[in-house]
């Protein structure tokens, strides 16, 4: 057992992140230390200082991942690391030992300006590093086949820095389709002009990859150029609204990447949005409402709706209506009043699907959630007879199904009604699959229609670099009737997929909710899960 830690030996009793300096000695810089145990932790070695083996003297600070280390299938020991380089930029990478810890090596960073990394062997000899990307609010993923000498970044649909003119910090955004192209309007921090600007990216697919469509902002912005919403009217004319606390708007040309005419600013009044423009509001006056941010523009039966976050912080959802896409607007009241959503912000969106209307909003109610850890939630609703919105409250249950799932076709494992513990991962060859499966985690799938005759077999494609585990298939709850149990061995790697089968042990018919319950050794990752199918 190996443990790695940075020894900061006082450092003026301040954070070593700032106080550790270039150099190699304990008086200059933090020391990277190891200890080992050969008797399951009963006794430990003296600290082993490996600073001279892996640190560059110009670096300010070298420390552990902080993710845990791994043993590769060929016996190589690997720890994720992070270091602050000579320009004071943090970078993530790995260090490794091929002689059971006698000597250690560190080659190249995986991606600049990254921290807080975790390493995994995704297939024999291939390491994946998952890092915090300090450019703003996201993770970065890279793989290496040569222990960190070279790295390959895994693509994401769009990054803030894909806009060459942007500094970073991607904020609220919206995608719309026109003539087979998908246009993504994104708020980003401008690189040279103080404040935010709206960029537009384009792709042939809604899942990307997207690229900057014009190489510059749609319009030079300011701090309040955030939260764009885009809408194409029945006559083909397209409009963009955005802003906090002002409301800006513009018409788009048919190319969707340039503006037709000038940017306008709506005149907010008590009649249109519950309160006048911010600069005209009188301190101490209680207004009907106040527009804040996050607009959403849509149309239904000839009426135009502008929904928005309102009331300052914490936010509720209100709306205004109009007979035209540019107003004049009339304030109509609240849709989702202030309530316990677990989040101080609340942005929304509305769609119709299969004859039903759905309202999407923010929630911080998932484990670990909060004002800066938000998730999307959805409620079904019906418009009032006069076309106005009803009051919509957040529920724990969410929406009712609008169809059933056919278990006799291949079903992707990421088809989920609810889950606990698991995460999804992308792969260019495999697509999306379920990972981070641990003992006690589960996936719930609703409205699975087995028909009048029970299936006889259950098939699943899985992968494991460790000892695997057990996939239990249960009905109605995580402790419900066990209808199948699939034993998953090591397959040789986290993306070395094997298709396994097992018998149905308890007949099942009709429409059921299915629970995939994962069991195995406590504490470690068990396996990955790509797809499944039942067969008769």
Short mmCIF file of C-alpha atoms in Angstrom, two decimals:
data_model
loop_
_atom_site.label_atom_id
_atom_site.label_comp_id
_atom_site.label_asym_id
_atom_site.label_seq_id
_atom_site.Cartn_x
_atom_site.Cartn_y
_atom_site.Cartn_z
CA UNK A 1 0.00 0.00 0.00
CA UNK A 2 1.41 3.37 -1.03
CA UNK A 3 0.38 6.81 0.26
CA UNK A 4 1.60 10.04 -1.34
CA UNK A 5 1.39 13.52 0.19
CA UNK A 6 2.98 16.94 -0.05
CA UNK A 7 5.06 17.77 3.06
CA UNK A 8 4.74 21.52 3.59
CA UNK A 9 6.79 21.64 6.85
CA UNK A 10 5.19 24.83 8.13
CA UNK A 11 5.66 27.15 5.18
CA UNK A 12 4.88 30.07 7.47
CA UNK A 13 1.65 28.35 8.53
CA UNK A 14 -0.01 29.55 5.32
CA UNK A 15 -1.33 27.61 2.34
CA UNK A 16 1.52 25.90 0.50
CA UNK A 17 -0.34 26.61 -2.74
CA UNK A 18 0.87 30.20 -2.35
CA UNK A 19 3.92 29.86 -0.10
CA UNK A 20 5.80 27.03 -1.82
CA UNK A 21 8.45 28.47 -4.13
CA UNK A 22 10.74 27.31 -6.94
CA UNK A 23 13.68 25.17 -5.87
CA UNK A 24 14.28 21.68 -4.53
CA UNK A 25 15.14 21.94 -0.83
CA UNK A 26 12.63 21.88 2.07
CA UNK A 27 13.51 25.49 2.83
CA UNK A 28 12.39 26.52 -0.65
CA UNK A 29 9.57 24.27 -1.73
CA UNK A 30 7.14 21.60 -0.57
CA UNK A 31 8.47 18.04 -0.68
CA UNK A 32 6.65 15.14 -2.33
CA UNK A 33 6.71 12.21 0.08
CA UNK A 34 5.71 8.53 -0.01
CA UNK A 35 5.18 5.93 2.67
CA UNK A 36 4.45 2.24 2.14
CA UNK A 37 3.07 -0.68 4.09
CA UNK A 38 3.67 -4.35 3.33
CA UNK A 39 1.36 -5.71 6.05
CA UNK A 40 -2.01 -4.11 5.25
CA UNK A 41 -1.27 -0.94 7.20
CA UNK A 42 -0.12 -2.47 10.48
CA UNK A 43 3.28 -0.86 10.08
CA UNK A 44 4.58 1.85 7.77
CA UNK A 45 7.94 2.72 6.29
CA UNK A 46 9.82 5.90 7.07
CA UNK A 47 8.84 8.75 4.70
CA UNK A 48 10.49 8.49 1.29
CA UNK A 49 11.30 11.83 -0.35
CA UNK A 50 10.97 11.59 -4.16
CA UNK A 51 11.07 15.35 -4.88
CA UNK A 52 14.40 15.13 -6.66
CA UNK A 53 13.11 12.35 -8.92
CA UNK A 54 10.02 14.09 -10.26
CA UNK A 55 10.07 17.86 -9.60
CA UNK A 56 11.37 20.51 -11.97
CA UNK A 57 13.32 23.15 -9.97
CA UNK A 58 11.40 25.97 -11.70
CA UNK A 59 8.04 24.74 -10.43
CA UNK A 60 6.51 26.43 -7.41
CA UNK A 61 4.62 23.44 -6.05
CA UNK A 62 4.28 19.71 -6.83
CA UNK A 63 1.60 17.71 -5.08
CA UNK A 64 -0.67 14.68 -5.39
CA UNK A 65 -3.71 14.43 -7.68
CA UNK A 66 -5.60 14.43 -5.21
CA UNK A 67 -7.24 11.33 -6.76
CA UNK A 68 -6.14 7.91 -5.61
CA UNK A 69 -3.36 5.95 -7.26
CA UNK A 70 -3.79 2.77 -9.29
CA UNK A 71 -1.85 -0.34 -10.24
CA UNK A 72 -1.91 -0.97 -13.98
CA UNK A 73 -2.41 -4.49 -15.29
CA UNK A 74 1.33 -4.79 -16.02
CA UNK A 75 2.15 -3.82 -12.41
CA UNK A 76 3.07 -0.17 -13.04
CA UNK A 77 2.19 2.08 -10.10
CA UNK A 78 0.55 5.39 -11.10
CA UNK A 79 -0.45 8.47 -9.11
CA UNK A 80 -2.19 11.54 -10.53
CA UNK A 81 -0.28 14.73 -9.76
CA UNK A 82 -0.59 18.48 -10.18
CA UNK A 83 2.07 21.17 -10.23
CA UNK A 84 2.33 24.95 -10.39
CA UNK A 85 4.80 25.78 -13.15
CA UNK A 86 7.29 28.63 -13.46
CA UNK A 87 4.57 31.00 -14.69
CA UNK A 88 2.32 30.10 -11.73
CA UNK A 89 -0.13 28.16 -13.90
CA UNK A 90 -1.34 24.83 -12.43
CA UNK A 91 -1.18 21.68 -14.56
CA UNK A 92 -2.29 18.08 -14.07
CA UNK A 93 -0.44 14.90 -15.08
CA UNK A 94 0.77 11.58 -13.70
CA UNK A 95 3.84 10.06 -12.11
CA UNK A 96 4.66 6.36 -12.27
CA UNK A 97 6.98 3.61 -11.12
CA UNK A 98 7.76 0.43 -13.07
CA UNK A 99 9.94 -1.12 -10.35
CA UNK A 100 7.42 -1.37 -7.50
CA UNK A 101 8.16 2.08 -6.11
CA UNK A 102 11.96 2.18 -6.16
CA UNK A 103 12.14 4.95 -8.77
CA UNK A 104 9.50 7.39 -10.02
CA UNK A 105 9.09 9.31 -13.27
CA UNK A 106 7.03 12.27 -14.49
CA UNK A 107 6.94 13.35 -18.14
CA UNK A 108 4.51 15.93 -19.54
CA UNK A 109 1.36 17.70 -18.39
CA UNK A 110 -1.95 16.42 -19.75
CA UNK A 111 -3.55 19.85 -20.20
CA UNK A 112 -2.48 23.26 -18.98
CA UNK A 113 -4.40 25.19 -16.29
CA UNK A 114 -5.90 22.05 -14.74
CA UNK A 115 -6.00 20.66 -11.20
CA UNK A 116 -7.71 17.98 -9.07
CA UNK A 117 -7.13 14.93 -11.28
CA UNK A 118 -8.05 11.25 -11.10
CA UNK A 119 -6.44 8.52 -13.19
CA UNK A 120 -7.88 5.24 -14.51
CA UNK A 121 -6.65 2.49 -16.83
CA UNK A 122 -9.40 2.34 -19.46
CA UNK A 123 -7.82 -0.53 -21.37
CA UNK A 124 -4.47 -2.31 -21.01
CA UNK A 125 -1.73 0.29 -21.22
CA UNK A 126 -4.07 3.25 -21.79
CA UNK A 127 -4.50 5.77 -18.98
CA UNK A 128 -7.28 8.36 -18.77
CA UNK A 129 -6.85 11.49 -16.66
CA UNK A 130 -9.97 13.39 -15.60
CA UNK A 131 -9.08 16.94 -14.52
CA UNK A 132 -10.73 20.09 -13.26
CA UNK A 133 -10.46 22.69 -16.04
CA UNK A 134 -9.80 26.04 -14.36
CA UNK A 135 -10.99 27.94 -17.42
CA UNK A 136 -14.40 27.78 -15.84
CA UNK A 137 -16.90 25.28 -14.49
CA UNK A 138 -15.95 22.09 -16.30
CA UNK A 139 -13.76 19.01 -16.44
CA UNK A 140 -11.19 18.01 -19.04
CA UNK A 141 -10.29 14.47 -20.10
CA UNK A 142 -7.10 13.25 -21.78
CA UNK A 143 -5.61 9.82 -22.47
CA UNK A 144 -2.05 8.56 -22.81
CA UNK A 145 -0.58 5.33 -24.18
CA UNK A 146 3.00 6.06 -23.11
CA UNK A 147 2.73 6.97 -19.43
CA UNK A 148 2.36 10.69 -19.99
CA UNK A 149 4.95 11.36 -22.68
CA UNK A 150 2.13 12.29 -25.06
CA UNK A 151 -1.54 13.04 -24.37
CA UNK A 152 -4.70 13.04 -26.47
CA UNK A 153 -7.54 15.30 -25.35
CA UNK A 154 -11.08 13.92 -25.54
CA UNK A 155 -13.37 16.37 -27.30
CA UNK A 156 -16.45 18.01 -25.81
CA UNK A 157 -19.20 19.60 -27.95
CA UNK A 158 -18.00 23.14 -27.25
CA UNK A 159 -15.64 24.91 -24.88
CA UNK A 160 -15.59 28.59 -24.05
CA UNK A 161 -12.05 28.83 -25.42
CA UNK A 162 -13.24 27.47 -28.78
CA UNK A 163 -14.18 31.11 -29.32
CA UNK A 164 -10.68 32.45 -30.03
CA UNK A 165 -11.71 35.96 -28.96
CA UNK A 166 -13.08 34.78 -25.58
CA UNK A 167 -11.36 34.70 -22.23
CA UNK A 168 -13.53 31.83 -20.95
CA UNK A 169 -16.45 31.46 -18.52
CA UNK A 170 -19.30 29.97 -20.53
CA UNK A 171 -22.70 30.97 -19.08
CA UNK A 172 -26.31 30.18 -20.01
CA UNK A 173 -26.92 29.27 -23.64
CA UNK A 174 -29.46 27.87 -26.10
CA UNK A 175 -29.36 25.75 -29.29
CA UNK A 176 -31.79 25.95 -32.21
CA UNK A 177 -32.04 24.10 -35.54
CA UNK A 178 -32.49 25.73 -38.95
CA UNK A 179 -32.18 24.09 -42.38
CA UNK A 180 -30.32 21.10 -40.98
CA UNK A 181 -27.76 23.15 -39.04
CA UNK A 182 -27.67 23.62 -35.28
CA UNK A 183 -26.79 27.04 -33.88
CA UNK A 184 -25.57 27.44 -30.29
CA UNK A 185 -25.76 30.93 -28.77
CA UNK A 186 -23.42 31.18 -25.77
CA UNK A 187 -22.48 33.84 -23.22
CA UNK A 188 -18.70 33.99 -22.72
CA UNK A 189 -16.22 36.38 -21.13
CA UNK A 190 -14.69 38.61 -23.81
CA UNK A 191 -10.90 38.48 -24.07
CA UNK A 192 -10.22 42.17 -24.70
CA UNK A 193 -13.45 44.03 -23.91
CA UNK A 194 -14.51 44.18 -20.27
CA UNK A 195 -17.66 42.12 -19.77
CA UNK A 196 -19.66 39.42 -21.52
CA UNK A 197 -20.44 38.84 -25.17
CA UNK A 198 -22.60 36.41 -27.12
CA UNK A 199 -20.90 33.99 -29.46
CA UNK A 200 -22.54 31.66 -31.97
CA UNK A 201 -21.26 28.18 -32.81
CA UNK A 202 -22.56 25.85 -35.52
CA UNK A 203 -22.72 22.08 -36.05
CA UNK A 204 -24.35 19.51 -38.30
CA UNK A 205 -25.49 17.60 -35.20
CA UNK A 206 -27.16 18.66 -31.94
CA UNK A 207 -24.46 16.79 -30.01
CA UNK A 208 -21.60 18.50 -31.87
CA UNK A 209 -18.80 19.05 -32.29
CA UNK A 210 -19.56 22.77 -32.61
CA UNK A 211 -17.21 25.44 -33.96
CA UNK A 212 -17.20 29.22 -33.81
CA UNK A 213 -19.31 30.32 -36.77
CA UNK A 214 -17.91 33.83 -37.31
CA UNK A 215 -14.70 34.23 -35.29
CA UNK A 216 -16.04 37.19 -33.33
CA UNK A 217 -19.02 38.08 -31.09
CA UNK A 218 -22.42 38.65 -32.62
CA UNK A 219 -22.20 42.07 -30.98
CA UNK A 220 -19.63 43.67 -28.69
CA UNK A 221 -21.10 43.33 -25.25
CA UNK A 222 -20.98 44.47 -21.66
CA UNK A 223 -21.44 42.84 -18.27
CA UNK A 224 -25.19 42.40 -18.78
CA UNK A 225 -24.90 40.54 -22.10
CA UNK A 226 -25.86 37.14 -20.67
CA UNK A 227 -28.45 34.37 -21.06
CA UNK A 228 -29.43 34.44 -24.76
CA UNK A 229 -32.71 32.86 -25.91
CA UNK A 230 -33.37 32.29 -29.61
CA UNK A 231 -36.68 31.84 -31.46
CA UNK A 232 -37.71 31.31 -35.11
CA UNK A 233 -41.21 32.57 -35.93
CA UNK A 234 -43.69 30.97 -38.31
CA UNK A 235 -42.71 33.45 -41.04
CA UNK A 236 -39.06 32.41 -40.78
CA UNK A 237 -37.84 35.52 -38.99
CA UNK A 238 -35.50 34.77 -36.09
CA UNK A 239 -35.06 36.74 -32.86
CA UNK A 240 -32.61 36.82 -29.98
CA UNK A 241 -33.34 38.13 -26.45
CA UNK A 242 -30.84 38.38 -23.58
CA UNK A 243 -29.73 40.45 -20.59
CA UNK A 244 -29.44 41.05 -16.83
CA UNK A 245 -30.91 43.36 -15.54
CA UNK A 246 -31.72 45.02 -18.87
CA UNK A 247 -33.56 43.20 -21.66
CA UNK A 248 -31.87 43.37 -25.05
CA UNK A 249 -33.18 42.04 -28.34
CA UNK A 250 -32.19 41.78 -32.00
CA UNK A 251 -33.43 40.16 -35.19
CA UNK A 252 -31.15 37.60 -36.81
CA UNK A 253 -30.54 37.33 -40.53
CA UNK A 254 -31.52 34.13 -42.30
CA UNK A 255 -27.92 32.88 -41.92
CA UNK A 256 -28.46 32.84 -38.10
CA UNK A 257 -24.92 34.19 -37.55
CA UNK A 258 -25.43 37.92 -38.13
CA UNK A 259 -27.81 40.59 -36.89
CA UNK A 260 -30.40 42.39 -39.01
CA UNK A 261 -30.31 45.99 -37.86
CA UNK A 262 -29.36 47.35 -34.48
CA UNK A 263 -29.57 45.85 -31.01
CA UNK A 264 -32.54 47.21 -29.08
CA UNK A 265 -33.25 47.55 -25.37
CA UNK A 266 -36.78 47.03 -24.07
CA UNK A 267 -38.32 49.76 -21.96
CA UNK A 268 -39.38 47.97 -18.80
CA UNK A 269 -42.49 49.34 -17.11
CA UNK A 270 -44.81 48.24 -14.33
CA UNK A 271 -47.31 47.23 -17.01
CA UNK A 272 -44.83 45.25 -19.13
CA UNK A 273 -42.55 43.56 -16.58
CA UNK A 274 -43.82 44.54 -13.13
CA UNK A 275 -41.31 47.36 -12.61
CA UNK A 276 -39.55 50.11 -14.59
CA UNK A 277 -36.01 49.89 -15.97
CA UNK A 278 -33.39 49.39 -13.24
CA UNK A 279 -32.20 53.01 -13.36
CA UNK A 280 -35.78 54.25 -12.92
CA UNK A 281 -36.72 52.12 -9.92
CA UNK A 282 -37.30 54.03 -6.72
CA UNK A 283 -35.61 52.71 -3.63
CA UNK A 284 -38.10 51.47 -1.06
CA UNK A 285 -40.95 51.09 -3.55
CA UNK A 286 -42.40 47.59 -3.69
CA UNK A 287 -43.16 46.75 -7.31
CA UNK A 288 -45.33 43.96 -8.66
CA UNK A 289 -42.21 42.17 -9.88
CA UNK A 290 -38.75 42.82 -11.34
CA UNK A 291 -37.14 41.21 -14.37
CA UNK A 292 -33.76 39.72 -13.47
CA UNK A 293 -32.28 37.44 -16.17
CA UNK A 294 -32.64 34.17 -18.08
CA UNK A 295 -35.32 35.01 -20.69
CA UNK A 296 -37.10 32.29 -22.70
CA UNK A 297 -39.09 33.27 -25.81
CA UNK A 298 -41.71 31.03 -27.45
CA UNK A 299 -45.03 31.21 -29.29
CA UNK A 300 -48.33 29.36 -28.93
CA UNK A 301 -51.59 29.85 -30.81
CA UNK A 302 -50.62 33.29 -32.08
CA UNK A 303 -49.46 34.59 -28.69
CA UNK A 304 -45.84 35.31 -27.74
CA UNK A 305 -44.50 34.45 -24.29
CA UNK A 306 -41.39 35.86 -22.65
CA UNK A 307 -40.55 33.91 -19.49
CA UNK A 308 -37.75 35.03 -17.18
CA UNK A 309 -36.13 34.77 -13.77
CA UNK A 310 -37.54 37.55 -11.59
CA UNK A 311 -37.40 39.10 -8.15
CA UNK A 312 -33.63 39.33 -7.73
CA UNK A 313 -31.99 36.70 -5.53
CA UNK A 314 -33.51 34.25 -4.75
CA UNK A 315 -35.30 34.04 -8.08
CA UNK A 316 -38.78 32.94 -9.09
CA UNK A 317 -40.17 32.55 -12.63
CA UNK A 318 -42.57 35.14 -14.10
CA UNK A 319 -43.73 35.98 -17.61
CA UNK A 320 -45.11 38.58 -19.99
CA UNK A 321 -47.23 38.15 -23.14
CA UNK A 322 -47.52 39.97 -26.44
CA UNK A 323 -49.20 39.83 -29.85
CA UNK A 324 -45.82 40.25 -31.57
CA UNK A 325 -42.25 38.98 -31.09
CA UNK A 326 -40.97 42.45 -30.17
CA UNK A 327 -43.86 43.50 -27.96
CA UNK A 328 -45.46 45.55 -26.56
CA UNK A 329 -45.35 43.22 -23.57
CA UNK A 330 -47.83 42.83 -20.72
CA UNK A 331 -46.81 41.47 -17.34
CA UNK A 332 -48.90 38.37 -16.54
CA UNK A 333 -47.64 37.25 -13.14
CA UNK A 334 -45.66 34.36 -11.66
CA UNK A 335 -45.39 30.84 -13.06
CA UNK A 336 -43.15 29.17 -10.47
CA UNK A 337 -43.31 31.17 -7.22
CA UNK A 338 -40.39 31.35 -4.84
CA UNK A 339 -40.10 27.97 -3.10
CA UNK A 340 -37.61 25.43 -1.83
CA UNK A 341 -35.85 24.31 -5.00
CA UNK A 342 -32.49 24.14 -3.23
CA UNK A 343 -31.12 26.81 -5.60
CA UNK A 344 -31.02 30.60 -5.38
CA UNK A 345 -31.35 30.89 -9.18
CA UNK A 346 -34.12 29.52 -11.37
CA UNK A 347 -33.99 29.66 -15.16
CA UNK A 348 -36.64 28.00 -17.29
CA UNK A 349 -37.61 26.63 -20.69
CA UNK A 350 -40.91 25.42 -22.20
CA UNK A 351 -41.63 22.85 -24.94
CA UNK A 352 -44.55 20.83 -26.28
CA UNK A 353 -43.90 17.13 -26.87
CA UNK A 354 -46.30 14.36 -27.89
CA UNK A 355 -49.32 16.51 -27.14
CA UNK A 356 -48.11 17.59 -23.68
CA UNK A 357 -46.58 20.82 -22.38
CA UNK A 358 -43.46 20.72 -20.22
CA UNK A 359 -41.78 23.31 -18.00
CA UNK A 360 -38.05 22.93 -17.27
CA UNK A 361 -36.34 24.67 -14.35
CA UNK A 362 -33.39 24.63 -11.94
CA UNK A 363 -33.12 22.48 -8.84
CA UNK A 364 -30.37 21.97 -6.28
CA UNK A 365 -32.13 19.03 -4.64
CA UNK A 366 -29.88 16.22 -5.82
CA UNK A 367 -27.26 14.98 -3.32
CA UNK A 368 -24.41 17.48 -3.25
CA UNK A 369 -26.51 20.08 -5.09
CA UNK A 370 -27.09 23.72 -4.28
CA UNK A 371 -27.02 27.21 -5.74
CA UNK A 372 -23.83 26.47 -7.70
CA UNK A 373 -24.56 22.76 -8.13
CA UNK A 374 -27.80 22.88 -10.10
CA UNK A 375 -29.58 20.21 -12.12
CA UNK A 376 -32.41 20.39 -14.63
CA UNK A 377 -35.91 19.34 -13.57
CA UNK A 378 -39.19 19.18 -15.49
CA UNK A 379 -42.91 19.39 -14.70
CA UNK A 380 -45.86 18.69 -16.99
CA UNK A 381 -48.60 21.35 -17.14
CA UNK A 382 -51.68 22.50 -19.06
CA UNK A 383 -52.21 26.06 -20.24
CA UNK A 384 -55.28 27.79 -18.87
CA UNK A 385 -58.26 28.12 -21.24
CA UNK A 386 -57.28 31.71 -22.06
CA UNK A 387 -53.69 30.71 -22.92
CA UNK A 388 -52.13 31.92 -19.70
CA UNK A 389 -49.83 29.84 -17.51
CA UNK A 390 -51.05 28.08 -14.38
CA UNK A 391 -48.99 28.19 -11.21
CA UNK A 392 -46.38 25.41 -11.48
CA UNK A 393 -44.73 24.05 -8.36
CA UNK A 394 -41.62 21.92 -8.12
CA UNK A 395 -42.29 18.28 -7.26
CA UNK A 396 -40.11 15.37 -6.29
CA UNK A 397 -41.96 13.02 -8.64
CA UNK A 398 -41.56 14.95 -11.90
CA UNK A 399 -43.52 14.01 -15.01
CA UNK A 400 -45.68 11.04 -15.99
CA UNK A 401 -44.52 8.77 -18.84
CA UNK A 402 -45.87 9.37 -22.35
CA UNK A 403 -44.95 5.92 -23.65
CA UNK A 404 -43.37 2.58 -22.79
CA UNK A 405 -39.93 1.10 -23.31
CA UNK A 406 -39.40 -2.01 -25.45
CA UNK A 407 -36.96 -4.28 -23.56
CA UNK A 408 -36.60 -6.65 -26.53
CA UNK A 409 -34.60 -4.08 -28.48
CA UNK A 410 -31.10 -2.91 -27.56
CA UNK A 411 -31.47 -0.31 -24.79
CA UNK A 412 -28.60 2.01 -23.95
CA UNK A 413 -27.64 1.88 -20.27
CA UNK A 414 -27.85 5.68 -20.05
CA UNK A 415 -31.64 5.38 -20.55
CA UNK A 416 -32.47 6.42 -16.99
CA UNK A 417 -35.51 7.63 -15.07
CA UNK A 418 -33.50 8.01 -11.86
CA UNK A 419 -30.15 6.85 -10.57
CA UNK A 420 -27.88 7.04 -7.59
CA UNK A 421 -24.09 7.05 -7.63
CA UNK A 422 -23.41 6.37 -11.29
CA UNK A 423 -22.10 8.72 -13.98
CA UNK A 424 -22.02 8.70 -17.78
CA UNK A 425 -18.86 8.78 -19.89
CA UNK A 426 -18.31 9.41 -23.63
CA UNK A 427 -16.13 7.42 -25.99
CA UNK A 428 -15.70 8.02 -29.72
CA UNK A 429 -16.03 4.30 -30.55
CA UNK A 430 -18.54 3.17 -27.93
CA UNK A 431 -20.59 6.32 -27.51
CA UNK A 432 -22.10 7.07 -24.09
CA UNK A 433 -21.93 4.44 -21.36
CA UNK A 434 -22.44 4.25 -17.59
CA UNK A 435 -19.40 4.37 -15.30
CA UNK A 436 -18.46 5.03 -11.68
CA UNK A 437 -20.57 2.04 -10.61
CA UNK A 438 -20.02 1.15 -6.95
CA UNK A 439 -21.61 -1.23 -4.49
CA UNK A 440 -25.19 -0.13 -3.71
CA UNK A 441 -25.59 2.19 -6.71
CA UNK A 442 -28.64 1.71 -8.92
CA UNK A 443 -30.48 2.78 -12.07
CA UNK A 444 -34.26 3.01 -12.37
CA UNK A 445 -35.99 2.59 -15.76
CA UNK A 446 -39.72 3.30 -15.93
CA UNK A 447 -42.57 1.79 -17.95
CA UNK A 448 -40.77 -1.28 -19.32
CA UNK A 449 -43.35 -3.28 -21.31
CA UNK A 450 -42.61 -7.02 -21.25
CA UNK A 451 -45.91 -7.92 -22.92
CA UNK A 452 -47.95 -11.02 -22.12
CA UNK A 453 -45.05 -13.48 -22.26
CA UNK A 454 -42.04 -13.36 -19.97
CA UNK A 455 -38.52 -13.09 -21.42
CA UNK A 456 -36.16 -16.01 -20.85
CA UNK A 457 -32.75 -14.32 -21.08
CA UNK A 458 -31.08 -11.07 -20.10
CA UNK A 459 -28.05 -9.79 -22.05
CA UNK A 460 -25.74 -6.92 -21.15
CA UNK A 461 -22.48 -5.46 -22.46
CA UNK A 462 -20.10 -4.58 -19.63
CA UNK A 463 -16.41 -3.95 -18.92
CA UNK A 464 -14.22 -4.11 -15.82
CA UNK A 465 -10.52 -3.66 -15.13
CA UNK A 466 -10.85 -5.00 -11.58
CA UNK A 467 -12.85 -7.89 -10.11
CA UNK A 468 -16.17 -6.87 -11.61
CA UNK A 469 -19.30 -7.43 -9.56
CA UNK A 470 -22.96 -8.37 -9.86
CA UNK A 471 -25.75 -6.71 -11.82
CA UNK A 472 -29.13 -7.46 -10.24
CA UNK A 473 -32.31 -6.85 -12.23
CA UNK A 474 -35.28 -6.16 -9.95
CA UNK A 475 -38.85 -4.93 -10.40
CA UNK A 476 -40.62 -2.00 -8.71
CA UNK A 477 -37.87 -1.12 -6.17
CA UNK A 478 -34.20 -1.66 -5.33
CA UNK A 479 -35.30 -4.50 -3.02
CA UNK A 480 -38.07 -5.76 -5.30
CA UNK A 481 -38.42 -9.16 -6.93
CA UNK A 482 -35.13 -10.41 -8.40
CA UNK A 483 -35.77 -11.46 -12.00
CA UNK A 484 -32.15 -11.84 -13.18
CA UNK A 485 -28.63 -11.75 -11.78
CA UNK A 486 -25.58 -11.28 -14.01
CA UNK A 487 -22.10 -12.04 -12.65
CA UNK A 488 -19.49 -9.76 -14.22
CA UNK A 489 -15.82 -10.80 -14.17
CA UNK A 490 -12.77 -8.75 -15.04
CA UNK A 491 -12.81 -8.19 -18.79
CA UNK A 492 -9.28 -6.82 -19.09
CA UNK A 493 -9.99 -3.11 -18.95
CA UNK A 494 -12.57 -0.39 -18.37
CA UNK A 495 -13.39 -0.31 -22.08
CA UNK A 496 -12.71 -3.95 -22.93
CA UNK A 497 -16.35 -4.75 -23.54
CA UNK A 498 -17.88 -8.23 -23.22
CA UNK A 499 -21.47 -9.24 -23.90
CA UNK A 500 -22.77 -11.58 -21.19
CA UNK A 501 -26.05 -13.45 -20.73
CA UNK A 502 -28.01 -14.93 -17.87
CA UNK A 503 -31.37 -16.66 -17.41
CA UNK A 504 -34.51 -14.97 -16.12
CA UNK A 505 -35.07 -16.57 -12.70
CA UNK A 506 -38.54 -15.15 -12.02
CA UNK A 507 -41.06 -14.62 -14.86
CA UNK A 508 -42.10 -11.03 -15.51
CA UNK A 509 -44.94 -9.72 -17.70
CA UNK A 510 -46.80 -6.48 -18.27
CA UNK A 511 -45.49 -2.97 -17.63
CA UNK A 512 -42.94 -2.70 -14.83
CA UNK A 513 -40.38 -0.28 -13.45
CA UNK A 514 -36.99 -1.98 -13.60
CA UNK A 515 -34.11 -1.40 -11.18
CA UNK A 516 -30.54 -2.32 -12.04
CA UNK A 517 -28.86 -2.73 -8.64
CA UNK A 518 -25.08 -3.02 -8.56
CA UNK A 519 -23.27 -5.16 -5.98
CA UNK A 520 -19.61 -5.94 -5.32
CA UNK A 521 -16.60 -5.03 -3.22
CA UNK A 522 -17.18 -1.92 -1.16
CA UNK A 523 -15.22 1.23 -1.94
CA UNK A 524 -13.89 0.42 -5.41
CA UNK A 525 -15.31 0.91 -8.87
CA UNK A 526 -16.96 -2.30 -10.09
CA UNK A 527 -17.62 -2.14 -13.84
CA UNK A 528 -18.93 -0.08 -16.75
CA UNK A 529 -22.32 -0.73 -18.39
CA UNK A 530 -23.01 0.04 -22.07
CA UNK A 531 -26.33 -1.57 -23.14
CA UNK A 532 -28.78 -4.40 -22.44
CA UNK A 533 -31.58 -6.45 -23.98
CA UNK A 534 -34.15 -9.01 -22.85
CA UNK A 535 -35.01 -11.94 -25.14
CA UNK A 536 -37.79 -14.54 -25.27
#
